mmCIF file of C-alpha atoms and ligand atoms in Angstrom:
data_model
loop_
_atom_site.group_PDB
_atom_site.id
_atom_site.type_symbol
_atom_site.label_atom_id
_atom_site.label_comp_id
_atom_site.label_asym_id
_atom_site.label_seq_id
_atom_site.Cartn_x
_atom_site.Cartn_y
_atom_site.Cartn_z
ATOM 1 C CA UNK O 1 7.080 26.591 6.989
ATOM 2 C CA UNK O 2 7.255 23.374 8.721
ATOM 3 C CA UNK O 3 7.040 20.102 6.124
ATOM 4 C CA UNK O 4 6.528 16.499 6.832
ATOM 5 C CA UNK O 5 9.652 14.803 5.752
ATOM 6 C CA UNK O 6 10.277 11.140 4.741
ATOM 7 C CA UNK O 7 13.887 10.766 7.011
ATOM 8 C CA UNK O 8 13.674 6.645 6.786
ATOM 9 C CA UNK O 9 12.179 3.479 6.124
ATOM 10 C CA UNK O 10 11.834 -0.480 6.803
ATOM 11 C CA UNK O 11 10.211 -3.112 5.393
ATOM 12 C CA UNK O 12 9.342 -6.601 6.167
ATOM 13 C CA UNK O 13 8.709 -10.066 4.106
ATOM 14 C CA UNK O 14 7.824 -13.134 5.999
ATOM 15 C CA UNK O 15 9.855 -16.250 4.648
ATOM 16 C CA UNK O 16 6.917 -17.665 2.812
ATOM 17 C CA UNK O 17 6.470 -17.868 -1.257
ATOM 18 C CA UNK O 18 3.870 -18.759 -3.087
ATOM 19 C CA UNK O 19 5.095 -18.866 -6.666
ATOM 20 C CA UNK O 20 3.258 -19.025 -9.941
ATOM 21 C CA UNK O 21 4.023 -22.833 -10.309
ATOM 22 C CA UNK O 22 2.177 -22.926 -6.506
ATOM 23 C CA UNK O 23 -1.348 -20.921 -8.091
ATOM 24 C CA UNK O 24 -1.162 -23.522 -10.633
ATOM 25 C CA UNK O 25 -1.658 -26.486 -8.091
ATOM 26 C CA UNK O 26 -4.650 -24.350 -5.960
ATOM 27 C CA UNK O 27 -6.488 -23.328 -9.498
ATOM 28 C CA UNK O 28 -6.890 -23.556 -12.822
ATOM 29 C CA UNK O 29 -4.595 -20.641 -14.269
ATOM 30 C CA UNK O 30 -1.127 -20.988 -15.946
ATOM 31 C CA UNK O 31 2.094 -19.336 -14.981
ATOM 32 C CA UNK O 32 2.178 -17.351 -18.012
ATOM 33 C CA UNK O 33 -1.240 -16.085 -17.798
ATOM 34 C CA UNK O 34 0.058 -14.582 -14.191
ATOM 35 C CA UNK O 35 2.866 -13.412 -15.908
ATOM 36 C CA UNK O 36 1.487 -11.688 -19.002
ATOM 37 C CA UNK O 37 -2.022 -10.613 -17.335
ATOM 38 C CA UNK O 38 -0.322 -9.400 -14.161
ATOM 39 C CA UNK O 39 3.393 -9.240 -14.050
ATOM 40 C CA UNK O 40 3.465 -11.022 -10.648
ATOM 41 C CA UNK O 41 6.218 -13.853 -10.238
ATOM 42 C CA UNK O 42 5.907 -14.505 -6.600
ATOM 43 C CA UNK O 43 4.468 -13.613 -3.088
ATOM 44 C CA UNK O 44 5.114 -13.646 0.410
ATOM 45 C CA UNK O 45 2.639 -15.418 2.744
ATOM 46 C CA UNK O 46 2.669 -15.241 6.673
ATOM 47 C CA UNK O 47 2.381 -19.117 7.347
ATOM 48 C CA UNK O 48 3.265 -18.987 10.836
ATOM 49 C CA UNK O 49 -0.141 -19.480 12.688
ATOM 50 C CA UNK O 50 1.032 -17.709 15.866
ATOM 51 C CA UNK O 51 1.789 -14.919 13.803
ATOM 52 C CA UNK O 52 -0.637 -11.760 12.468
ATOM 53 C CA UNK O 53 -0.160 -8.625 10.740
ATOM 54 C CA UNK O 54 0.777 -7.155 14.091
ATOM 55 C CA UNK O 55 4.114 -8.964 13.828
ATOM 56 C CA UNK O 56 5.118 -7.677 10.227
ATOM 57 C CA UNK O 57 4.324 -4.205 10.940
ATOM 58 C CA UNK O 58 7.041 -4.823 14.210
ATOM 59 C CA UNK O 59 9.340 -6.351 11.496
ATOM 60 C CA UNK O 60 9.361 -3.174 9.770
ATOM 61 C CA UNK O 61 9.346 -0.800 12.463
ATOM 62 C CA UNK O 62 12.360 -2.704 13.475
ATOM 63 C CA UNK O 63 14.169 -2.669 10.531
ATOM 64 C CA UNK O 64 13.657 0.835 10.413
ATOM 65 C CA UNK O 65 15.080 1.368 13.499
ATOM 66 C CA UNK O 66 18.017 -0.686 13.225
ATOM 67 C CA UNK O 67 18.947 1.744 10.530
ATOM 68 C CA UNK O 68 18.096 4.808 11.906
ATOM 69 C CA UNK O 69 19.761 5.772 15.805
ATOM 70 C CA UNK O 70 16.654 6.673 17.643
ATOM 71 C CA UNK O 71 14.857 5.667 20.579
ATOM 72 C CA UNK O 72 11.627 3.999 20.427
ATOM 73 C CA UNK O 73 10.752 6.588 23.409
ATOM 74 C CA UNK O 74 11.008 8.895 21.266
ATOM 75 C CA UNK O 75 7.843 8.053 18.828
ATOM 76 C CA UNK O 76 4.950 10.080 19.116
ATOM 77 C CA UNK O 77 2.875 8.795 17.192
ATOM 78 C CA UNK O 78 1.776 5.144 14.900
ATOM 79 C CA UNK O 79 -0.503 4.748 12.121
ATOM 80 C CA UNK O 80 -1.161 1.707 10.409
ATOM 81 C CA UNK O 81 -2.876 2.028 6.792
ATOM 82 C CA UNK O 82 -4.430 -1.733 6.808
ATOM 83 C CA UNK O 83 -7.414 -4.009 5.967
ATOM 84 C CA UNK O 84 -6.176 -6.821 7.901
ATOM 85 C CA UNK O 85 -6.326 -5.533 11.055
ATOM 86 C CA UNK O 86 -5.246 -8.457 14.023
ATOM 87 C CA UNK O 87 -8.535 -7.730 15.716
ATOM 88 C CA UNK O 88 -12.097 -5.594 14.452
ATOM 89 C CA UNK O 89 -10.672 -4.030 17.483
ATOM 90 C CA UNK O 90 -8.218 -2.791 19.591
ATOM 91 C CA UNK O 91 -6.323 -1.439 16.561
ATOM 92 C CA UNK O 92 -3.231 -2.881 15.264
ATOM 93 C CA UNK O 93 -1.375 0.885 16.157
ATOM 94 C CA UNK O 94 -2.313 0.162 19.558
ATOM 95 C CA UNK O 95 -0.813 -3.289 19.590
ATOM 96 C CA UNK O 96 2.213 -2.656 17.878
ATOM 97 C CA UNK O 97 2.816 0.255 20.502
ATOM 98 C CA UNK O 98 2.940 -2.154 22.913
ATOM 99 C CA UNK O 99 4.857 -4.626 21.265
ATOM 100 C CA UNK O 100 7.804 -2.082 20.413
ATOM 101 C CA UNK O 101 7.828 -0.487 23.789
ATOM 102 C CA UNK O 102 6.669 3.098 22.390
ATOM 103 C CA UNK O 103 5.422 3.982 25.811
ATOM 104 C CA UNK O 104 4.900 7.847 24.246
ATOM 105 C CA UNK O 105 2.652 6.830 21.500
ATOM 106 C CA UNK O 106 -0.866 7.431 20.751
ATOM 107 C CA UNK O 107 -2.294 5.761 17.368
ATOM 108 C CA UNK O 108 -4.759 4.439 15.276
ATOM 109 C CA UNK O 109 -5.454 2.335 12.120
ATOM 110 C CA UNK O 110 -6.531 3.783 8.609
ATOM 111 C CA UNK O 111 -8.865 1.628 6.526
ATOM 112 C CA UNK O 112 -8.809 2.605 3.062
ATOM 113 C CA UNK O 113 -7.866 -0.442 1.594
ATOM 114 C CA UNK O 114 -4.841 -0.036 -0.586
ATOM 115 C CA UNK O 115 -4.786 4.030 -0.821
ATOM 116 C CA UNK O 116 -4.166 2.640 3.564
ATOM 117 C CA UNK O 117 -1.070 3.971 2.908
ATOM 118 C CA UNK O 118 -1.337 7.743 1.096
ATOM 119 C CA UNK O 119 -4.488 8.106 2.985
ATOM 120 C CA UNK O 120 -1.830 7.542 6.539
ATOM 121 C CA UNK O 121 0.766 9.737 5.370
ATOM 122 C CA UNK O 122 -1.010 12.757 4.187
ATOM 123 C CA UNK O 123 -2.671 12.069 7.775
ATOM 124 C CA UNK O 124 0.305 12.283 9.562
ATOM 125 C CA UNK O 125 1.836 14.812 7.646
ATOM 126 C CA UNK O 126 -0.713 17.045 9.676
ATOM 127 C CA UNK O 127 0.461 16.456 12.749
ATOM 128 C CA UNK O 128 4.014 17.250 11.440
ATOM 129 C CA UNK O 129 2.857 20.594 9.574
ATOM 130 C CA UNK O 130 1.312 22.002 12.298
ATOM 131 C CA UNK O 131 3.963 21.308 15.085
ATOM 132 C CA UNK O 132 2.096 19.014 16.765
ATOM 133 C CA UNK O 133 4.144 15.995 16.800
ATOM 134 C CA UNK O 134 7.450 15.377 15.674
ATOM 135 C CA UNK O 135 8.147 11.304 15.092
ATOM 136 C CA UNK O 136 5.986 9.456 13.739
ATOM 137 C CA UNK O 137 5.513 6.010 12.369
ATOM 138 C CA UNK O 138 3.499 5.863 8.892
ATOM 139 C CA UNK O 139 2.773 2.083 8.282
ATOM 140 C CA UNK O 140 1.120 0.337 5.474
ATOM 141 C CA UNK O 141 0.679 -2.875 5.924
ATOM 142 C CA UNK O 142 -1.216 -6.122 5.476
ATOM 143 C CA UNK O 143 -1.853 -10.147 5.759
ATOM 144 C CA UNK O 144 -4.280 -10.477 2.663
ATOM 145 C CA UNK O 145 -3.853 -14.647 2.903
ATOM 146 C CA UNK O 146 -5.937 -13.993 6.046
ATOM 147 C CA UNK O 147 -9.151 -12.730 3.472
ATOM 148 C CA UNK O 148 -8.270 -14.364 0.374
ATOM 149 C CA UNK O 149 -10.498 -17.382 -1.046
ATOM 150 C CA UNK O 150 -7.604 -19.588 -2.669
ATOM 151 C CA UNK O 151 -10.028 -21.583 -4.497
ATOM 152 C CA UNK O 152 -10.976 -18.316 -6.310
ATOM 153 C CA UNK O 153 -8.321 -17.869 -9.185
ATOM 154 C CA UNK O 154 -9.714 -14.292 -9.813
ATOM 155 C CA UNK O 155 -8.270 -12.990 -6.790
ATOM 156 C CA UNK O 156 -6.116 -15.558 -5.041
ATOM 157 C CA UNK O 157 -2.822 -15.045 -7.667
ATOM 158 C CA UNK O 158 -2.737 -11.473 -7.300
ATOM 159 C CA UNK O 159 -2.542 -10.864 -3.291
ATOM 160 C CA UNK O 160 0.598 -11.060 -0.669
ATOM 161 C CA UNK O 161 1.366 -10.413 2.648
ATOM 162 C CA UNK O 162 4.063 -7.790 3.453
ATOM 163 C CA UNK O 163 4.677 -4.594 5.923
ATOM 164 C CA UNK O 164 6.498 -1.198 5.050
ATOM 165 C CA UNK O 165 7.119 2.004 7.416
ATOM 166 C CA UNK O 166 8.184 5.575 6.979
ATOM 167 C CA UNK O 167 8.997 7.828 9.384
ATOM 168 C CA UNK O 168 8.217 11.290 9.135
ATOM 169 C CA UNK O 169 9.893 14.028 11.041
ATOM 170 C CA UNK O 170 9.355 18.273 10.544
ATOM 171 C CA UNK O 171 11.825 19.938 7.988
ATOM 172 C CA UNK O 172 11.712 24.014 7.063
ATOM 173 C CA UNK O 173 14.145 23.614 4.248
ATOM 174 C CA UNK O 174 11.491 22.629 1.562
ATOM 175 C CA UNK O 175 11.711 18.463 1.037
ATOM 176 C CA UNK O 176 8.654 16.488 2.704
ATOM 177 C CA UNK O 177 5.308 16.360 0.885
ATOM 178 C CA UNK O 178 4.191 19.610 -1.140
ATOM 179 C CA UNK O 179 0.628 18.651 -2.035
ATOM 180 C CA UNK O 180 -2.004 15.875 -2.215
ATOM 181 C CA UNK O 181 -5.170 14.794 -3.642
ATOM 182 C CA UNK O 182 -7.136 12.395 -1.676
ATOM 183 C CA UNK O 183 -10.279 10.688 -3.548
ATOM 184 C CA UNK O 184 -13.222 8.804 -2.339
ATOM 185 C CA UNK O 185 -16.241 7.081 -4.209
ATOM 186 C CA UNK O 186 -18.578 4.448 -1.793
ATOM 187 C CA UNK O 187 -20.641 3.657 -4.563
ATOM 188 C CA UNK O 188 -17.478 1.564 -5.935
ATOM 189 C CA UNK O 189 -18.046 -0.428 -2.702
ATOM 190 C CA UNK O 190 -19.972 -3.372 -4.700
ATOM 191 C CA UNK O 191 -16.548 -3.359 -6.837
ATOM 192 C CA UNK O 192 -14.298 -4.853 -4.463
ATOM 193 C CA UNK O 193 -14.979 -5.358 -0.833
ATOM 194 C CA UNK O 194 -15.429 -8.256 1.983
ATOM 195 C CA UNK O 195 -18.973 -8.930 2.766
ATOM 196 C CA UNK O 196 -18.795 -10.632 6.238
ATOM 197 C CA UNK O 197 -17.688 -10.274 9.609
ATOM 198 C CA UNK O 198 -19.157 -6.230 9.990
ATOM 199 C CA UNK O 199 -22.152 -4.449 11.708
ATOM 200 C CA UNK O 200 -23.903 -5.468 8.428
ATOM 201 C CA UNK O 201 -23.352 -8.971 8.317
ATOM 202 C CA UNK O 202 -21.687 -10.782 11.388
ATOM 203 C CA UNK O 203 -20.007 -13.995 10.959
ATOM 204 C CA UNK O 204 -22.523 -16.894 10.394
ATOM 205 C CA UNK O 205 -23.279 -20.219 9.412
ATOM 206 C CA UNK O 206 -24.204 -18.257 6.787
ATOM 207 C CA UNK O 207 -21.670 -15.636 5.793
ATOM 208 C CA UNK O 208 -18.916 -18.644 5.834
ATOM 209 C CA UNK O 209 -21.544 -20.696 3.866
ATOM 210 C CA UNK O 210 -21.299 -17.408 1.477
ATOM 211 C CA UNK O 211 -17.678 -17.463 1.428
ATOM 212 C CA UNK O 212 -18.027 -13.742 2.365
ATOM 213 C CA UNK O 213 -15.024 -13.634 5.001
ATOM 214 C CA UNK O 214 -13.284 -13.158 1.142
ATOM 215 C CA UNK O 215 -12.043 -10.652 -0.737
ATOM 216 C CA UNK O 216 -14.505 -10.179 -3.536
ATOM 217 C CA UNK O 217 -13.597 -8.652 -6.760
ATOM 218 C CA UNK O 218 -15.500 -7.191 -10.501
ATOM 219 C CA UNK O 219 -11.064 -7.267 -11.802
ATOM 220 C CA UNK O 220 -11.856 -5.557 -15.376
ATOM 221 C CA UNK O 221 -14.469 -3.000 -13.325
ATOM 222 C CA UNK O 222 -11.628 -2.300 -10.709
ATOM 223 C CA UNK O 223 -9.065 -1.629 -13.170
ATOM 224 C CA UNK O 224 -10.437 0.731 -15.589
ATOM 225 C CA UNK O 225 -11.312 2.794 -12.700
ATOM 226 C CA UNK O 226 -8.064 2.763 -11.301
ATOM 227 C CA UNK O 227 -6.490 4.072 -14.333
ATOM 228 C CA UNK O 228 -8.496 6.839 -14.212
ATOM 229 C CA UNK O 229 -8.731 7.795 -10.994
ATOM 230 C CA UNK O 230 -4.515 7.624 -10.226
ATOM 231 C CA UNK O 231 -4.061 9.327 -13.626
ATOM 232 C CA UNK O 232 -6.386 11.852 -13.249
ATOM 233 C CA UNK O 233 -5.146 12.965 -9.669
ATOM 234 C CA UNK O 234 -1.785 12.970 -11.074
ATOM 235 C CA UNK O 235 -2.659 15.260 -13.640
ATOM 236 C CA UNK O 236 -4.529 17.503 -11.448
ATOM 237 C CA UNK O 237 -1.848 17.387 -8.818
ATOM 238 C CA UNK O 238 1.283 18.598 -11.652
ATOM 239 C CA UNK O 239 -1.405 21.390 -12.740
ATOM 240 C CA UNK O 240 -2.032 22.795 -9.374
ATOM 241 C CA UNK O 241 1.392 22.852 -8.693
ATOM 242 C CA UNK O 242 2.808 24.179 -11.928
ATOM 243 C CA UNK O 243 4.945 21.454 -12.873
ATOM 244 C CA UNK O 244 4.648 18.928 -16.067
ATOM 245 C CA UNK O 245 5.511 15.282 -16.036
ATOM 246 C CA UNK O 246 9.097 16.328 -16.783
ATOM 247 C CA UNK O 247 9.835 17.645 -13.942
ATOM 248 C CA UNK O 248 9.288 14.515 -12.064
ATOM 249 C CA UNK O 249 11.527 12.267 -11.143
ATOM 250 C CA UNK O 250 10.077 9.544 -10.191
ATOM 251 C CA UNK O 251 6.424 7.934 -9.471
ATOM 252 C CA UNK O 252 5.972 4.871 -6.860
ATOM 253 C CA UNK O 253 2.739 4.148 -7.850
ATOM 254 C CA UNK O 254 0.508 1.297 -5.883
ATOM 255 C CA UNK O 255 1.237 -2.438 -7.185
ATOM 256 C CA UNK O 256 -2.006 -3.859 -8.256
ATOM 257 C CA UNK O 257 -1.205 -4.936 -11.876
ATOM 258 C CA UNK O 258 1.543 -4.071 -14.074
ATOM 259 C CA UNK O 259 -0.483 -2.835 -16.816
ATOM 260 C CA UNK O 260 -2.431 -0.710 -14.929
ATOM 261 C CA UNK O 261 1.017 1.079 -13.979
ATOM 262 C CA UNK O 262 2.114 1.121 -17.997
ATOM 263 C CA UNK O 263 -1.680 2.768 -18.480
ATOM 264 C CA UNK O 264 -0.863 5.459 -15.497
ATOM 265 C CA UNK O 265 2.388 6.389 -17.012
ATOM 266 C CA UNK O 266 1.439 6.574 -20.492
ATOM 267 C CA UNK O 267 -2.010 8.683 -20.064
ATOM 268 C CA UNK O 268 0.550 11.449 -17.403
ATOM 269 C CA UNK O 269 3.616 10.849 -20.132
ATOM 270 C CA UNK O 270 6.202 10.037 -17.368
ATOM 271 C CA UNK O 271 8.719 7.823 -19.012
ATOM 272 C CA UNK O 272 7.879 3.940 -17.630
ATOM 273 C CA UNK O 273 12.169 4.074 -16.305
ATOM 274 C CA UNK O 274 10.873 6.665 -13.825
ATOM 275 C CA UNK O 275 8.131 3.791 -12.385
ATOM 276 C CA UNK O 276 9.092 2.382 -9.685
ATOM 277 C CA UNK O 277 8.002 -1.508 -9.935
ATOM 278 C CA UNK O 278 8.083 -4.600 -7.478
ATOM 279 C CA UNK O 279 5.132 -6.222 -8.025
ATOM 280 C CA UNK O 280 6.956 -9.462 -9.769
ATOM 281 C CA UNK O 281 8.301 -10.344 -6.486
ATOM 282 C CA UNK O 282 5.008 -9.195 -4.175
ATOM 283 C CA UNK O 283 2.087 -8.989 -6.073
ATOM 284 C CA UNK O 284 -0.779 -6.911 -4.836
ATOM 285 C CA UNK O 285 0.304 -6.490 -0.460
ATOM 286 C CA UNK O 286 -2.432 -3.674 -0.114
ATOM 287 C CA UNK O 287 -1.437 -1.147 2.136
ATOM 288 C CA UNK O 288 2.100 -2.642 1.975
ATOM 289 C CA UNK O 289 3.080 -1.880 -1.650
ATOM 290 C CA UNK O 290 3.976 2.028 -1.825
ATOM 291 C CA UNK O 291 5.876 2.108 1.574
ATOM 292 C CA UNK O 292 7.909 -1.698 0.069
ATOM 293 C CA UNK O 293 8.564 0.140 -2.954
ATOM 294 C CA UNK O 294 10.484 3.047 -1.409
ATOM 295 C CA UNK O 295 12.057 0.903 0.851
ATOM 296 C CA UNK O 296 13.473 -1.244 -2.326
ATOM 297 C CA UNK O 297 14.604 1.774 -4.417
ATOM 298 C CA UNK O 298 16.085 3.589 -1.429
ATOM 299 C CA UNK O 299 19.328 3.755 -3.062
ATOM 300 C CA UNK O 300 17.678 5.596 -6.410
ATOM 301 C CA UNK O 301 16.377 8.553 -4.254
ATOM 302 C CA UNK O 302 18.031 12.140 -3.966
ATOM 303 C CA UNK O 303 17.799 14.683 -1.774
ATOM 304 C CA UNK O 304 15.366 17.142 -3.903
ATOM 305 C CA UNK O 305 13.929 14.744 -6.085
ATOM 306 C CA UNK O 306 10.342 14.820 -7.096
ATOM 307 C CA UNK O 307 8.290 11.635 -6.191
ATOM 308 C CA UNK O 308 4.357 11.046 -6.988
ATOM 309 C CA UNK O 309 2.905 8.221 -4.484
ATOM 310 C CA UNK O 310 -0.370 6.879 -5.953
ATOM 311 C CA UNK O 311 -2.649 4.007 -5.221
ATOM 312 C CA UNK O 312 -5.966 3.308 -5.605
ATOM 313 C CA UNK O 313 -8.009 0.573 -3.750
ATOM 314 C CA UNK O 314 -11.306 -0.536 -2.340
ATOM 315 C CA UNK O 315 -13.842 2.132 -1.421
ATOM 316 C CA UNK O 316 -13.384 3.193 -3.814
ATOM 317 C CA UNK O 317 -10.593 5.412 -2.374
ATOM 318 C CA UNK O 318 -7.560 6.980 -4.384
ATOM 319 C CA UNK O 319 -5.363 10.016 -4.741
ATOM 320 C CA UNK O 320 -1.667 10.887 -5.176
ATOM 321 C CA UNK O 321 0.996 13.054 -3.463
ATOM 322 C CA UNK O 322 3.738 15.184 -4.441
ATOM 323 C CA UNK O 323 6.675 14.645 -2.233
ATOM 324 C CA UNK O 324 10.068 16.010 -2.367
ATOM 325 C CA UNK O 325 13.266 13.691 -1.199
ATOM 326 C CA UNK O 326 14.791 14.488 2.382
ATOM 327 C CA UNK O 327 18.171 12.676 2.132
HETATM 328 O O1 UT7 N 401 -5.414 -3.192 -5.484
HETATM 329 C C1 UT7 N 401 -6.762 -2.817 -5.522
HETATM 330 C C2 UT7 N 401 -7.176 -2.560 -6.876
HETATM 331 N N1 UT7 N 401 -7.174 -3.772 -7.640
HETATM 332 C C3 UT7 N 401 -6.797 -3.728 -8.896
HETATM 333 O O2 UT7 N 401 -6.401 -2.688 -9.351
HETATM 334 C C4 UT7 N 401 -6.975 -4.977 -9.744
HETATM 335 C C5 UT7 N 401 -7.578 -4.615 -11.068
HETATM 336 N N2 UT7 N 401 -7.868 -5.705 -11.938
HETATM 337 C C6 UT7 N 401 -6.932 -6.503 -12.523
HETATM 338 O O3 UT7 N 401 -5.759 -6.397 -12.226
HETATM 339 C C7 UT7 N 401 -7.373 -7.447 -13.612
HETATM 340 O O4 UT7 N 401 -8.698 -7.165 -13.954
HETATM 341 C C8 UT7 N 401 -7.247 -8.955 -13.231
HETATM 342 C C9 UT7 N 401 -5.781 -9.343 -13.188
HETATM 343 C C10 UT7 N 401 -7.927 -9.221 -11.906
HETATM 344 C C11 UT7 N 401 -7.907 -9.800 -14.338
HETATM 345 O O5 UT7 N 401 -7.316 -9.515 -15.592
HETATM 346 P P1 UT7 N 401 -8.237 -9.197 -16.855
HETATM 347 O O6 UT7 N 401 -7.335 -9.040 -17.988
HETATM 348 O O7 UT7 N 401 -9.116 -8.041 -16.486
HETATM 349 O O8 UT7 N 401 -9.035 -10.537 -17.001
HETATM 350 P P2 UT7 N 401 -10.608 -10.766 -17.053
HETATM 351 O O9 UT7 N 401 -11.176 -10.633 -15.668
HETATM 352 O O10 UT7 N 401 -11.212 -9.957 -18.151
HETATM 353 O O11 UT7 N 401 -10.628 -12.268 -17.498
HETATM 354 C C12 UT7 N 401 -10.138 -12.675 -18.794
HETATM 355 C C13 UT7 N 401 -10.223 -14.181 -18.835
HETATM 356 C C14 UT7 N 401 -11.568 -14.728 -18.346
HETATM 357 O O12 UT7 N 401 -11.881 -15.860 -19.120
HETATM 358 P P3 UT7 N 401 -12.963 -15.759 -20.319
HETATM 359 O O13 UT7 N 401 -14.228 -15.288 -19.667
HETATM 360 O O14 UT7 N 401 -12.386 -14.756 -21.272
HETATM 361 O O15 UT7 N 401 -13.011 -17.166 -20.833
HETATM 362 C C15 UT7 N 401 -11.260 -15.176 -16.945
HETATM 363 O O16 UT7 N 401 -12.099 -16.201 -16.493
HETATM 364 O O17 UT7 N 401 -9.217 -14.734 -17.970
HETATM 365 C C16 UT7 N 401 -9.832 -15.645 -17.068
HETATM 366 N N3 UT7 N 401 -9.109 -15.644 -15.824
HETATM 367 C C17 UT7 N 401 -8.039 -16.425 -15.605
HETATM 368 N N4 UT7 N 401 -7.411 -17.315 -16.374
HETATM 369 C C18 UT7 N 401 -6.348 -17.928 -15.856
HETATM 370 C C19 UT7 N 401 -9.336 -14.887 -14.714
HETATM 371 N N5 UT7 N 401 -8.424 -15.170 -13.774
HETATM 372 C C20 UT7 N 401 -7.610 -16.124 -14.308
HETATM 373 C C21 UT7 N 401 -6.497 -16.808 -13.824
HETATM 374 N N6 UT7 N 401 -5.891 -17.691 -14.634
HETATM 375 N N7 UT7 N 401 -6.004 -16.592 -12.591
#
């Protein structure tokens, strides 16, 4: 049986910080309210104008491949879990294609806000399962600074920009991802969502008048759902697979808020040393937080180690998977 296999990763930060002390000069909020409400510290912004989200997800893909020894000829295949997308169209996949030089690769972009990422892999892991292809690129990645309203203190402290990559490759010895669960809800869609700029409501006078080229966001709404629904596919996840929380070891869950994470971990029972955290130094990147967060804790993984991904985002969208370590 052929498995999609995590075999290596990248990341990429551009240089710019917005720290707590920053928020407090753009709105009324505190640096402890940040703190205690969200655990975030910092975030990365992409300042340069020239630059888009294009260019972080070809930061990553390089820094993946400056650590792995394979040609870029080689890819088959690019998709890019995002929100921020450099264009409504061509995709960003296509772009970054180009950009690389991956003359053999076909691709697309995944919008599921920040599940962008699970959503891509399990995806991908398709392709790999059934033989089809056997590189490819699964990015998450995204510029929320381009969407955020930073006179809106409800949203504006908890966003970054940042870019993270996997790539997946077959393996028949067991590791790559076992199982998933893949949610979706569209009546959460009034929860969290952009308004302007679709088929629904072009850009305007009016839709900038609006402010609805913003993220918008019901925060207390948001986060009771996402403790259920990333605890709840969890659960259902260990169950169908016969395994208990123990067995785990470890979850790299998506970085929204710290307390939803302590919520996740508590309801499931895996002990809060086998959650993966970075949100104190990225906040909230979207798409970019699970693939960031293995590319941080590289060093913790071993080869047949249990891992739960989770996220859950606009959409609503959410789900987990159950992956085992490569290497
Ligand atoms: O990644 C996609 C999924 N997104 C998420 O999972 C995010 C989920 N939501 C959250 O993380 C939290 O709901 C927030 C961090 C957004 C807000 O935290 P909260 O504990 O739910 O706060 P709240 O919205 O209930 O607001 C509590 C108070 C309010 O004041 P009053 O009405 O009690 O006087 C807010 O106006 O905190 C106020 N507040 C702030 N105060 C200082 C809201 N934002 C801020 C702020 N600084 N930045």
């Amino acid at each position: 049986m052929i498995r999609a296999a995590i075999t290596g990763i990248g990341g990429y930060l551009p240089e710019g910080i917005l720290t707590n002390k920053d928020m407090e000069e753009l709105v009324d909020t505190s640096e402890e309210w940040i703190i205690t409400r969200t655990g975030i510290q910092k975030r990365h912004i992409l300042k340069d104008p020239d630059k888009a989200n294009s260019d972080m997800v070809v930061g990553a893909i390089q820094n993946l491949l400056s650590r792995k020894n394979i040609d870029v000829e080689e890819i088959d295949m690019i998709i890019v879990g995002t929100v921020t997308a450099d264009y409504p169209f061509p995709d960003t996949a296509n772009l970054v294609a180009h950009k690389i030089g991956a003359k053999n690769a076909f691709g697309y972009d995944i919008n599921a806000a920040c599940s962008g990422f699970i959503y891509s892999l399990v995806t991908a892991s398709k392709f790999i399962e059934t033989g089809t292809y056997k590189k490819i690129l699964v990015v998450g990645s995204d510029q929320m600074s381009s969407i955020i309203n930073y006179k809106d203190r409800t949203t504006c402290i908890l966003f970054g920009d940042g870019a993270g990559v996997v790539l997946l490759e077959p393996n028949e010895e067991g590791p790559g991802v076992q199982d998933s669960i893949l949610r979706a809800e569209g009546a959460g869609w009034e929860y969290l969502h952009m308004k302007g700029g679709g088929s629904k409501n072009p850009a305007s006078a009016e839709t900038i008048a609006n402010d609805w080229h913003y993220v918008y966001q019901e925060g207390k709404t948001v986060f009771k759902a996402a403790v259920k629904g990333m605890s709840e596919s969890i659960h259902d996840l260990l169950v169908r697979n016969n395994l208990t929380h123990e067995d785990i070891d470890w979850m790299v869950p998506h970085q929204a808020n710290k307390r939803i994470l302590s919520s996740v971990a508590n309801y499931v029972g895996i002990d809060m040393d086998k959650v993966l955290i970075n949100i104190e130094k990225y906040g909230n990147t979207t798409a970019g937080t699970i693939p960031l967060c293995l590319w941080d804790y590289e060093s913790k993984f071993k080869k047949g180690d249990k891992i739960i991904l989770t996220a859950f985002g606009g959409g609503f969208t959410w789900g987990s998977i159950l992956l085992e370590w490569a290497y």
